[in-house]
PDB file of N, CA and C in Angstrom:
ATOM      1  N   LEU A   1       0.916  -1.279  -0.162  1.00  0.00           N
ATOM      2  CA  LEU A   1       0.045   0.192   0.143  1.00  0.00           C
ATOM      3  C   LEU A   1       0.762   1.387   0.091  1.00  0.00           C
ATOM      4  N   LYS A   2       2.056   1.039   0.222  1.00  0.00           N
ATOM      5  CA  LYS A   2       2.960   1.980   0.564  1.00  0.00           C
ATOM      6  C   LYS A   2       2.977   3.120  -0.732  1.00  0.00           C
ATOM      7  N   ASP A   3       3.103   2.273  -2.012  1.00  0.00           N
ATOM      8  CA  ASP A   3       3.732   2.983  -3.073  1.00  0.00           C
ATOM      9  C   ASP A   3       2.454   2.963  -4.308  1.00  0.00           C
ATOM     10  N   ALA A   4       1.700   1.976  -3.943  1.00  0.00           N
ATOM     11  CA  ALA A   4       0.588   1.401  -5.049  1.00  0.00           C
ATOM     12  C   ALA A   4      -0.584   2.426  -5.333  1.00  0.00           C
ATOM     13  N   LYS A   5      -0.648   2.715  -7.064  1.00  0.00           N
ATOM     14  CA  LYS A   5      -1.378   3.609  -7.160  1.00  0.00           C
ATOM     15  C   LYS A   5      -3.094   2.936  -7.653  1.00  0.00           C
ATOM     16  N   TYR A   6      -2.747   1.712  -7.756  1.00  0.00           N
ATOM     17  CA  TYR A   6      -4.217   0.573  -8.202  1.00  0.00           C
ATOM     18  C   TYR A   6      -3.435  -0.804  -7.875  1.00  0.00           C
ATOM     19  N   PHE A   7      -4.697  -1.530  -8.009  1.00  0.00           N
ATOM     20  CA  PHE A   7      -4.181  -3.340  -7.834  1.00  0.00           C
ATOM     21  C   PHE A   7      -5.382  -3.822  -8.601  1.00  0.00           C
ATOM     22  N   TYR A   8      -4.632  -5.076  -9.333  1.00  0.00           N
ATOM     23  CA  TYR A   8      -5.492  -5.746 -10.256  1.00  0.00           C
ATOM     24  C   TYR A   8      -5.480  -6.840  -9.241  1.00  0.00           C
ATOM     25  N   CYS A   9      -6.775  -7.381  -8.889  1.00  0.00           N
ATOM     26  CA  CYS A   9      -6.731  -8.843  -8.210  1.00  0.00           C
ATOM     27  C   CYS A   9      -7.290  -9.659  -8.470  1.00  0.00           C
ATOM     28  N   ILE A  10      -6.808 -10.925  -8.641  1.00  0.00           N
ATOM     29  CA  ILE A  10      -7.447 -12.042  -8.280  1.00  0.00           C
ATOM     30  C   ILE A  10      -7.519 -13.130  -7.565  1.00  0.00           C
ATOM     31  N   ALA A  11      -8.721 -13.356  -6.614  1.00  0.00           N
ATOM     32  CA  ALA A  11      -8.391 -13.549  -5.770  1.00  0.00           C
ATOM     33  C   ALA A  11      -9.976 -14.396  -5.073  1.00  0.00           C
ATOM     34  N   SER A  12      -9.987 -15.454  -3.945  1.00  0.00           N
ATOM     35  CA  SER A  12     -11.330 -15.431  -3.513  1.00  0.00           C
ATOM     36  C   SER A  12     -11.290 -14.905  -2.100  1.00  0.00           C
ATOM     37  N   LYS A  13     -12.352 -14.637  -1.925  1.00  0.00           N
ATOM     38  CA  LYS A  13     -12.624 -13.690  -0.745  1.00  0.00           C
ATOM     39  C   LYS A  13     -12.723 -14.839   0.388  1.00  0.00           C
ATOM     40  N   LYS A  14     -13.547 -15.898   0.047  1.00  0.00           N
ATOM     41  CA  LYS A  14     -13.654 -16.780   1.211  1.00  0.00           C
ATOM     42  C   LYS A  14     -12.079 -17.343   2.057  1.00  0.00           C
ATOM     43  N   GLN A  15     -10.969 -17.841   0.685  1.00  0.00           N
ATOM     44  CA  GLN A  15     -10.032 -18.542   1.220  1.00  0.00           C
ATOM     45  C   GLN A  15      -8.969 -17.091   1.803  1.00  0.00           C
ATOM     46  N   LEU A  16      -9.047 -15.554   1.225  1.00  0.00           N
ATOM     47  CA  LEU A  16      -8.669 -14.831   1.819  1.00  0.00           C
ATOM     48  C   LEU A  16      -8.681 -14.780   3.161  1.00  0.00           C
ATOM     49  N   PHE A  17      -9.823 -14.536   3.446  1.00  0.00           N
ATOM     50  CA  PHE A  17     -10.346 -14.639   5.196  1.00  0.00           C
ATOM     51  C   PHE A  17     -10.199 -15.719   5.889  1.00  0.00           C
ATOM     52  N   LYS A  18      -9.920 -16.834   5.563  1.00  0.00           N
ATOM     53  CA  LYS A  18      -9.591 -17.828   5.860  1.00  0.00           C
ATOM     54  C   LYS A  18      -7.940 -17.865   6.575  1.00  0.00           C
ATOM     55  N   LEU A  19      -7.109 -17.551   5.523  1.00  0.00           N
ATOM     56  CA  LEU A  19      -5.747 -17.297   5.646  1.00  0.00           C
ATOM     57  C   LEU A  19      -5.625 -15.794   6.594  1.00  0.00           C
ATOM     58  N   PHE A  20      -6.130 -14.735   5.939  1.00  0.00           N
ATOM     59  CA  PHE A  20      -5.720 -13.779   6.649  1.00  0.00           C
ATOM     60  C   PHE A  20      -6.805 -13.015   7.803  1.00  0.00           C
ATOM     61  N   THR A  21      -7.370 -13.297   8.339  1.00  0.00           N
ATOM     62  CA  THR A  21      -8.603 -13.416   9.151  1.00  0.00           C
ATOM     63  C   THR A  21      -8.587 -12.148   9.602  1.00  0.00           C
ATOM     64  N   PHE A  22      -7.811 -11.474  10.101  1.00  0.00           N
ATOM     65  CA  PHE A  22      -7.591 -10.281  10.853  1.00  0.00           C
ATOM     66  C   PHE A  22      -7.060  -9.204  10.409  1.00  0.00           C
ATOM     67  N   TYR A  23      -6.177  -9.164   9.495  1.00  0.00           N
ATOM     68  CA  TYR A  23      -5.478  -8.536   8.585  1.00  0.00           C
ATOM     69  C   TYR A  23      -5.986  -8.314   7.115  1.00  0.00           C
ATOM     70  N   PHE A  24      -6.776  -8.900   6.538  1.00  0.00           N
ATOM     71  CA  PHE A  24      -7.484  -8.864   5.389  1.00  0.00           C
ATOM     72  C   PHE A  24      -8.326  -7.485   5.427  1.00  0.00           C
ATOM     73  N   PRO A  25      -9.838  -7.400   6.568  1.00  0.00           N
ATOM     74  CA  PRO A  25     -10.583  -6.362   6.567  1.00  0.00           C
ATOM     75  C   PRO A  25      -9.829  -5.080   6.605  1.00  0.00           C
ATOM     76  N   HIS A  26      -8.732  -5.101   7.772  1.00  0.00           N
ATOM     77  CA  HIS A  26      -7.762  -3.699   7.781  1.00  0.00           C
ATOM     78  C   HIS A  26      -6.599  -3.044   6.461  1.00  0.00           C
ATOM     79  N   PHE A  27      -6.560  -4.008   5.580  1.00  0.00           N
ATOM     80  CA  PHE A  27      -5.766  -4.253   4.508  1.00  0.00           C
ATOM     81  C   PHE A  27      -6.697  -3.231   3.245  1.00  0.00           C
ATOM     82  N   VAL A  28      -8.073  -3.568   3.115  1.00  0.00           N
ATOM     83  CA  VAL A  28      -9.119  -3.595   2.619  1.00  0.00           C
ATOM     84  C   VAL A  28      -9.117  -1.917   2.687  1.00  0.00           C
ATOM     85  N   GLU A  29      -9.454  -1.695   4.126  1.00  0.00           N
ATOM     86  CA  GLU A  29      -9.925  -0.236   4.837  1.00  0.00           C
ATOM     87  C   GLU A  29      -8.375   0.692   4.486  1.00  0.00           C
ATOM     88  N   ARG A  30      -7.444   0.245   4.607  1.00  0.00           N
ATOM     89  CA  ARG A  30      -6.421   1.006   4.477  1.00  0.00           C
ATOM     90  C   ARG A  30      -6.180   1.219   2.856  1.00  0.00           C
ATOM     91  N   ARG A  31      -6.246   0.599   2.137  1.00  0.00           N
ATOM     92  CA  ARG A  31      -6.298   0.855   0.778  1.00  0.00           C
ATOM     93  C   ARG A  31      -7.628   2.271   0.404  1.00  0.00           C
ATOM     94  N   LYS A  32      -8.528   1.579   0.688  1.00  0.00           N
ATOM     95  CA  LYS A  32      -9.835   2.556   0.597  1.00  0.00           C
ATOM     96  C   LYS A  32      -9.341   4.190   0.645  1.00  0.00           C
ATOM     97  N   LYS A  33      -9.037   3.912   2.399  1.00  0.00           N
ATOM     98  CA  LYS A  33      -8.546   5.816   2.578  1.00  0.00           C
ATOM     99  C   LYS A  33      -7.389   6.151   1.913  1.00  0.00           C
ATOM    100  N   LYS A  34      -6.622   5.487   1.534  1.00  0.00           N
ATOM    101  CA  LYS A  34      -5.693   5.701   0.793  1.00  0.00           C
ATOM    102  C   LYS A  34      -5.610   6.370  -0.740  1.00  0.00           C
ATOM    103  N   GLY A  35      -7.287   5.704  -1.010  1.00  0.00           N
ATOM    104  CA  GLY A  35      -7.527   6.110  -2.669  1.00  0.00           C
ATOM    105  C   GLY A  35      -6.947   5.162  -3.562  1.00  0.00           C
ATOM    106  N   ILE A  36      -6.744   4.075  -3.026  1.00  0.00           N
ATOM    107  CA  ILE A  36      -5.830   2.998  -4.441  1.00  0.00           C
ATOM    108  C   ILE A  36      -7.250   2.518  -5.152  1.00  0.00           C
ATOM    109  N   LYS A  37      -7.500   2.396  -6.412  1.00  0.00           N
ATOM    110  CA  LYS A  37      -8.074   2.184  -7.007  1.00  0.00           C
ATOM    111  C   LYS A  37      -7.959   0.191  -7.168  1.00  0.00           C
ATOM    112  N   VAL A  38      -8.924  -0.514  -7.225  1.00  0.00           N
ATOM    113  CA  VAL A  38      -8.641  -1.593  -7.561  1.00  0.00           C
ATOM    114  C   VAL A  38      -9.916  -2.228  -8.330  1.00  0.00           C
ATOM    115  N   LYS A  39      -9.403  -3.529  -9.002  1.00  0.00           N
ATOM    116  CA  LYS A  39     -10.606  -4.109  -9.925  1.00  0.00           C
ATOM    117  C   LYS A  39      -9.977  -5.524  -9.579  1.00  0.00           C
ATOM    118  N   ILE A  40     -11.362  -6.493  -9.477  1.00  0.00           N
ATOM    119  CA  ILE A  40     -11.098  -7.236  -8.544  1.00  0.00           C
ATOM    120  C   ILE A  40     -11.884  -8.447  -9.658  1.00  0.00           C
ATOM    121  N   LEU A  41     -11.437  -9.829  -9.855  1.00  0.00           N
ATOM    122  CA  LEU A  41     -11.653 -11.269 -10.132  1.00  0.00           C
ATOM    123  C   LEU A  41     -11.771 -12.084  -9.390  1.00  0.00           C
ATOM    124  N   SER A  42     -13.167 -12.436  -9.144  1.00  0.00           N
ATOM    125  CA  SER A  42     -13.331 -13.262  -7.968  1.00  0.00           C
ATOM    126  C   SER A  42     -14.207 -14.338  -7.995  1.00  0.00           C
ATOM    127  N   ASN A  43     -14.190 -15.560  -7.521  1.00  0.00           N
ATOM    128  CA  ASN A  43     -15.319 -16.399  -7.854  1.00  0.00           C
ATOM    129  C   ASN A  43     -16.585 -16.315  -6.732  1.00  0.00           C
ATOM    130  N   GLU A  44     -16.479 -15.064  -5.740  1.00  0.00           N
ATOM    131  CA  GLU A  44     -17.632 -14.494  -5.007  1.00  0.00           C
ATOM    132  C   GLU A  44     -17.419 -13.083  -4.891  1.00  0.00           C
ATOM    133  N   ILE A  45     -18.577 -12.453  -4.179  1.00  0.00           N
ATOM    134  CA  ILE A  45     -18.484 -11.132  -4.266  1.00  0.00           C
ATOM    135  C   ILE A  45     -17.398 -10.635  -3.650  1.00  0.00           C
ATOM    136  N   PRO A  46     -16.935  -9.471  -3.696  1.00  0.00           N
ATOM    137  CA  PRO A  46     -15.748  -9.635  -2.994  1.00  0.00           C
ATOM    138  C   PRO A  46     -16.085  -8.616  -1.572  1.00  0.00           C
ATOM    139  N   PHE A  47     -14.961  -8.720  -0.389  1.00  0.00           N
ATOM    140  CA  PHE A  47     -15.261  -7.689   0.685  1.00  0.00           C
ATOM    141  C   PHE A  47     -15.654  -6.382   0.396  1.00  0.00           C
ATOM    142  N   ASP A  48     -15.082  -5.702  -0.638  1.00  0.00           N
ATOM    143  CA  ASP A  48     -14.850  -4.400  -0.812  1.00  0.00           C
ATOM    144  C   ASP A  48     -16.198  -4.468  -2.037  1.00  0.00           C
ATOM    145  N   LYS A  49     -17.338  -4.070  -1.558  1.00  0.00           N
ATOM    146  CA  LYS A  49     -18.258  -4.613  -2.646  1.00  0.00           C
ATOM    147  C   LYS A  49     -18.416  -2.868  -3.546  1.00  0.00           C
ATOM    148  N   ASP A  50     -17.940  -1.814  -3.135  1.00  0.00           N
ATOM    149  CA  ASP A  50     -17.961  -0.616  -4.271  1.00  0.00           C
ATOM    150  C   ASP A  50     -16.946  -0.923  -5.217  1.00  0.00           C
ATOM    151  N   ALA A  51     -16.191  -1.516  -4.928  1.00  0.00           N
ATOM    152  CA  ALA A  51     -14.827  -1.860  -5.760  1.00  0.00           C
ATOM    153  C   ALA A  51     -15.605  -2.599  -7.124  1.00  0.00           C
ATOM    154  N   PRO A  52     -15.077  -2.321  -8.518  1.00  0.00           N
ATOM    155  CA  PRO A  52     -15.695  -3.078  -9.611  1.00  0.00           C
ATOM    156  C   PRO A  52     -15.186  -4.660  -9.475  1.00  0.00           C
ATOM    157  N   TYR A  53     -15.883  -5.483  -9.873  1.00  0.00           N
ATOM    158  CA  TYR A  53     -15.481  -6.677  -9.595  1.00  0.00           C
ATOM    159  C   TYR A  53     -16.042  -7.455 -10.813  1.00  0.00           C
ATOM    160  N   LYS A  54     -15.625  -8.756 -11.083  1.00  0.00           N
ATOM    161  CA  LYS A  54     -16.142  -9.464 -11.960  1.00  0.00           C
ATOM    162  C   LYS A  54     -16.096 -10.745 -11.583  1.00  0.00           C
ATOM    163  N   ILE A  55     -17.291 -11.944 -11.359  1.00  0.00           N
ATOM    164  CA  ILE A  55     -17.186 -12.894 -11.237  1.00  0.00           C
ATOM    165  C   ILE A  55     -16.780 -14.411 -12.204  1.00  0.00           C
ATOM    166  N   ILE A  56     -15.657 -14.783 -11.491  1.00  0.00           N
ATOM    167  CA  ILE A  56     -15.114 -16.165 -12.405  1.00  0.00           C
ATOM    168  C   ILE A  56     -15.867 -17.401 -11.614  1.00  0.00           C
ATOM    169  N   LYS A  57     -16.215 -18.163 -12.601  1.00  0.00           N
ATOM    170  CA  LYS A  57     -17.035 -19.529 -12.473  1.00  0.00           C
ATOM    171  C   LYS A  57     -16.029 -20.812 -12.013  1.00  0.00           C
ATOM    172  N   LYS A  58     -15.229 -20.387 -11.313  1.00  0.00           N
ATOM    173  CA  LYS A  58     -13.791 -21.499 -11.249  1.00  0.00           C
ATOM    174  C   LYS A  58     -13.469 -21.517  -9.919  1.00  0.00           C
ATOM    175  N   GLN A  59     -12.923 -22.658  -9.109  1.00  0.00           N
ATOM    176  CA  GLN A  59     -12.276 -22.293  -7.681  1.00  0.00           C
ATOM    177  C   GLN A  59     -10.588 -21.585  -7.852  1.00  0.00           C
ATOM    178  N   LEU A  60     -10.845 -20.308  -7.135  1.00  0.00           N
ATOM    179  CA  LEU A  60      -9.706 -20.151  -7.206  1.00  0.00           C
ATOM    180  C   LEU A  60      -8.463 -20.520  -5.927  1.00  0.00           C
ATOM    181  N   LYS A  61      -7.331 -20.565  -6.105  1.00  0.00           N
ATOM    182  CA  LYS A  61      -6.272 -21.482  -5.481  1.00  0.00           C
ATOM    183  C   LYS A  61      -5.043 -20.708  -4.741  1.00  0.00           C
ATOM    184  N   THR A  62      -5.026 -19.354  -5.861  1.00  0.00           N
ATOM    185  CA  THR A  62      -4.201 -18.650  -5.301  1.00  0.00           C
ATOM    186  C   THR A  62      -4.650 -17.272  -5.445  1.00  0.00           C
ATOM    187  N   ALA A  63      -3.976 -16.494  -4.961  1.00  0.00           N
ATOM    188  CA  ALA A  63      -4.342 -14.892  -4.909  1.00  0.00           C
ATOM    189  C   ALA A  63      -3.496 -14.281  -5.861  1.00  0.00           C
ATOM    190  N   THR A  64      -3.458 -13.319  -6.386  1.00  0.00           N
ATOM    191  CA  THR A  64      -2.676 -12.579  -7.213  1.00  0.00           C
ATOM    192  C   THR A  64      -3.349 -11.239  -7.663  1.00  0.00           C
ATOM    193  N   TRP A  65      -2.169 -10.239  -7.094  1.00  0.00           N
ATOM    194  CA  TRP A  65      -1.930  -8.753  -7.167  1.00  0.00           C
ATOM    195  C   TRP A  65      -1.394  -8.345  -8.226  1.00  0.00           C
ATOM    196  N   ILE A  66      -1.577  -7.625  -9.094  1.00  0.00           N
ATOM    197  CA  ILE A  66      -0.790  -7.020  -9.934  1.00  0.00           C
ATOM    198  C   ILE A  66      -0.935  -5.491  -9.827  1.00  0.00           C
ATOM    199  N   TYR A  67       0.332  -4.768  -9.178  1.00  0.00           N
ATOM    200  CA  TYR A  67       0.442  -3.655  -9.262  1.00  0.00           C
ATOM    201  C   TYR A  67       1.843  -2.992  -9.424  1.00  0.00           C
ATOM    202  N   ASN A  68       2.319  -2.103 -10.008  1.00  0.00           N
ATOM    203  CA  ASN A  68       3.481  -0.943  -9.854  1.00  0.00           C
ATOM    204  C   ASN A  68       4.840  -1.956 -10.331  1.00  0.00           C
ATOM    205  N   ASP A  69       4.336  -2.539 -11.847  1.00  0.00           N
ATOM    206  CA  ASP A  69       5.688  -3.192 -12.286  1.00  0.00           C
ATOM    207  C   ASP A  69       5.765  -4.838 -11.588  1.00  0.00           C
ATOM    208  N   LYS A  70       5.331  -5.203 -10.457  1.00  0.00           N
ATOM    209  CA  LYS A  70       4.904  -6.106  -9.458  1.00  0.00           C
ATOM    210  C   LYS A  70       3.881  -7.398  -9.821  1.00  0.00           C
ATOM    211  N   ILE A  71       4.004  -8.251  -9.896  1.00  0.00           N
ATOM    212  CA  ILE A  71       2.874  -9.593  -9.509  1.00  0.00           C
ATOM    213  C   ILE A  71       3.652 -10.218  -8.106  1.00  0.00           C
ATOM    214  N   VAL A  72       2.248  -9.979  -7.316  1.00  0.00           N
ATOM    215  CA  VAL A  72       2.675 -11.105  -5.727  1.00  0.00           C
ATOM    216  C   VAL A  72       1.355 -11.904  -6.022  1.00  0.00           C
ATOM    217  N   MET A  73       1.696 -13.423  -5.711  1.00  0.00           N
ATOM    218  CA  MET A  73       1.213 -14.453  -5.805  1.00  0.00           C
ATOM    219  C   MET A  73       1.212 -15.007  -4.139  1.00  0.00           C
ATOM    220  N   VAL A  74      -0.084 -15.636  -4.002  1.00  0.00           N
ATOM    221  CA  VAL A  74       0.131 -16.135  -2.884  1.00  0.00           C
ATOM    222  C   VAL A  74      -1.149 -17.628  -2.652  1.00  0.00           C
ATOM    223  N   SER A  75      -0.365 -18.553  -2.526  1.00  0.00           N
ATOM    224  CA  SER A  75      -1.487 -20.014  -2.634  1.00  0.00           C
ATOM    225  C   SER A  75      -1.931 -19.787  -1.520  1.00  0.00           C
ATOM    226  N   LEU A  76      -3.070 -20.315  -1.510  1.00  0.00           N
ATOM    227  CA  LEU A  76      -4.242 -20.101  -0.588  1.00  0.00           C
ATOM    228  C   LEU A  76      -4.850 -21.353   0.170  1.00  0.00           C
ATOM    229  N   GLU A  77      -4.398 -22.918  -0.252  1.00  0.00           N
ATOM    230  CA  GLU A  77      -4.961 -23.583   0.017  1.00  0.00           C
ATOM    231  C   GLU A  77      -3.568 -24.642   0.874  1.00  0.00           C
ATOM    232  N   GLU A  78      -2.404 -23.824   1.324  1.00  0.00           N
ATOM    233  CA  GLU A  78      -1.557 -24.509   1.878  1.00  0.00           C
ATOM    234  C   GLU A  78      -1.687 -24.505   3.631  1.00  0.00           C
ATOM    235  N   ALA A  79      -1.229 -25.298   4.290  1.00  0.00           N
ATOM    236  CA  ALA A  79      -1.218 -25.085   5.736  1.00  0.00           C
ATOM    237  C   ALA A  79      -0.208 -23.693   6.132  1.00  0.00           C
ATOM    238  N   GLU A  80       0.471 -23.617   5.337  1.00  0.00           N
ATOM    239  CA  GLU A  80       1.454 -22.483   5.613  1.00  0.00           C
ATOM    240  C   GLU A  80       1.554 -21.813   3.847  1.00  0.00           C
ATOM    241  N   PRO A  81       1.161 -20.918   4.030  1.00  0.00           N
ATOM    242  CA  PRO A  81       1.039 -20.122   2.822  1.00  0.00           C
ATOM    243  C   PRO A  81       2.245 -19.631   2.014  1.00  0.00           C
ATOM    244  N   ILE A  82       2.674 -19.927   1.058  1.00  0.00           N
ATOM    245  CA  ILE A  82       3.646 -19.579  -0.233  1.00  0.00           C
ATOM    246  C   ILE A  82       3.242 -18.516  -1.222  1.00  0.00           C
ATOM    247  N   GLY A  83       4.301 -17.447  -0.698  1.00  0.00           N
ATOM    248  CA  GLY A  83       4.023 -16.174  -1.527  1.00  0.00           C
ATOM    249  C   GLY A  83       5.089 -16.093  -2.194  1.00  0.00           C
ATOM    250  N   ILE A  84       5.139 -15.236  -3.325  1.00  0.00           N
ATOM    251  CA  ILE A  84       6.254 -15.051  -4.262  1.00  0.00           C
ATOM    252  C   ILE A  84       5.870 -13.763  -4.669  1.00  0.00           C
ATOM    253  N   MET A  85       7.280 -12.806  -4.945  1.00  0.00           N
ATOM    254  CA  MET A  85       6.914 -11.575  -5.668  1.00  0.00           C
ATOM    255  C   MET A  85       7.634 -11.753  -7.197  1.00  0.00           C
ATOM    256  N   ILE A  86       7.073 -11.081  -8.314  1.00  0.00           N
ATOM    257  CA  ILE A  86       7.930 -11.343  -9.260  1.00  0.00           C
ATOM    258  C   ILE A  86       8.385  -9.688  -9.206  1.00  0.00           C
ATOM    259  N   ASP A  87       9.283  -8.707  -9.578  1.00  0.00           N
ATOM    260  CA  ASP A  87       9.755  -7.632  -9.904  1.00  0.00           C
ATOM    261  C   ASP A  87      10.435  -7.511 -11.264  1.00  0.00           C
ATOM    262  N   GLU A  88       9.392  -7.571 -12.681  1.00  0.00           N
ATOM    263  CA  GLU A  88      10.146  -7.758 -13.633  1.00  0.00           C
ATOM    264  C   GLU A  88       9.226  -7.198 -14.387  1.00  0.00           C
ATOM    265  N   LYS A  89       9.415  -5.977 -15.506  1.00  0.00           N
ATOM    266  CA  LYS A  89       8.349  -5.871 -16.165  1.00  0.00           C
ATOM    267  C   LYS A  89       7.751  -6.536 -17.353  1.00  0.00           C
ATOM    268  N   ASN A  90       8.572  -7.287 -18.040  1.00  0.00           N
ATOM    269  CA  ASN A  90       7.690  -8.576 -18.927  1.00  0.00           C
ATOM    270  C   ASN A  90       6.437  -8.993 -18.325  1.00  0.00           C
ATOM    271  N   PHE A  91       7.105  -9.959 -17.018  1.00  0.00           N
ATOM    272  CA  PHE A  91       6.192 -10.839 -16.774  1.00  0.00           C
ATOM    273  C   PHE A  91       4.807  -9.676 -16.199  1.00  0.00           C
ATOM    274  N   TYR A  92       5.198  -8.479 -15.508  1.00  0.00           N
ATOM    275  CA  TYR A  92       4.367  -7.793 -15.235  1.00  0.00           C
ATOM    276  C   TYR A  92       2.889  -7.375 -16.393  1.00  0.00           C
ATOM    277  N   GLU A  93       3.593  -7.047 -17.328  1.00  0.00           N
ATOM    278  CA  GLU A  93       3.157  -6.397 -18.261  1.00  0.00           C
ATOM    279  C   GLU A  93       2.212  -7.864 -18.935  1.00  0.00           C
ATOM    280  N   THR A  94       2.837  -8.964 -19.099  1.00  0.00           N
ATOM    281  CA  THR A  94       2.180  -9.931 -19.377  1.00  0.00           C
ATOM    282  C   THR A  94       1.014 -10.357 -18.709  1.00  0.00           C
ATOM    283  N   HIS A  95       1.356 -10.053 -17.444  1.00  0.00           N
ATOM    284  CA  HIS A  95       0.051 -10.653 -16.517  1.00  0.00           C
ATOM    285  C   HIS A  95      -1.106 -10.027 -16.254  1.00  0.00           C
ATOM    286  N   LYS A  96      -0.839  -8.497 -16.675  1.00  0.00           N
ATOM    287  CA  LYS A  96      -1.564  -7.281 -16.610  1.00  0.00           C
ATOM    288  C   LYS A  96      -2.145  -7.321 -18.030  1.00  0.00           C
ATOM    289  N   ALA A  97      -1.747  -7.937 -19.254  1.00  0.00           N
ATOM    290  CA  ALA A  97      -2.541  -8.115 -19.913  1.00  0.00           C
ATOM    291  C   ALA A  97      -3.539  -8.993 -19.945  1.00  0.00           C
ATOM    292  N   LEU A  98      -3.163 -10.113 -19.254  1.00  0.00           N
ATOM    293  CA  LEU A  98      -3.917 -11.234 -19.184  1.00  0.00           C
ATOM    294  C   LEU A  98      -5.065 -10.958 -18.187  1.00  0.00           C
ATOM    295  N   PHE A  99      -5.081  -9.882 -17.215  1.00  0.00           N
ATOM    296  CA  PHE A  99      -6.210  -9.586 -16.341  1.00  0.00           C
ATOM    297  C   PHE A  99      -6.709  -8.671 -17.336  1.00  0.00           C
ATOM    298  N   GLU A 100      -6.166  -8.048 -18.053  1.00  0.00           N
ATOM    299  CA  GLU A 100      -7.287  -7.180 -18.930  1.00  0.00           C
ATOM    300  C   GLU A 100      -7.946  -7.872 -19.655  1.00  0.00           C
ATOM    301  N   LEU A 101      -7.621  -9.021 -20.702  1.00  0.00           N
ATOM    302  CA  LEU A 101      -8.236  -9.958 -21.580  1.00  0.00           C
ATOM    303  C   LEU A 101      -9.418 -10.995 -20.742  1.00  0.00           C
ATOM    304  N   LEU A 102      -9.248 -11.060 -19.625  1.00  0.00           N
ATOM    305  CA  LEU A 102     -10.001 -12.018 -18.403  1.00  0.00           C
ATOM    306  C   LEU A 102     -11.151 -10.686 -18.620  1.00  0.00           C
ATOM    307  N   TRP A 103     -11.004  -9.531 -18.193  1.00  0.00           N
ATOM    308  CA  TRP A 103     -11.793  -8.539 -17.355  1.00  0.00           C
ATOM    309  C   TRP A 103     -13.012  -8.162 -18.212  1.00  0.00           C
ATOM    310  N   ASP A 104     -12.141  -8.229 -19.700  1.00  0.00           N
ATOM    311  CA  ASP A 104     -13.219  -7.633 -20.719  1.00  0.00           C
ATOM    312  C   ASP A 104     -13.806  -9.031 -21.397  1.00  0.00           C
ATOM    313  N   ASN A 105     -13.467  -9.949 -21.230  1.00  0.00           N
ATOM    314  CA  ASN A 105     -14.575 -10.954 -21.547  1.00  0.00           C
ATOM    315  C   ASN A 105     -15.208 -11.746 -20.482  1.00  0.00           C
ATOM    316  N   LEU A 106     -15.151 -10.945 -19.320  1.00  0.00           N
ATOM    317  CA  LEU A 106     -16.324 -11.909 -18.282  1.00  0.00           C
ATOM    318  C   LEU A 106     -17.635 -11.185 -18.178  1.00  0.00           C
TER     319      LEU A 106
END
């Protein structure tokens, strides 16, 4: 949230709450207070009902955030979540294009 202007997010609200019960609602509130825009692809209505979102009719086992030339992915079904950050422009541009393609076709 420190440097972000926007987020593209692909995640399951239910799984995020399961792993980040206390952190996730605070993250959303801090994002909203900072005026950081978001677009969400999810398999259910997201926590922030005011954010633009579209529903994916598939089970999501990871959460992905695309922002600031970075991609952050977290496994949502592990006993101990595993996360990675990719800070590389080509990966970012490809994942952003894939997100936009999904967004436009849902």
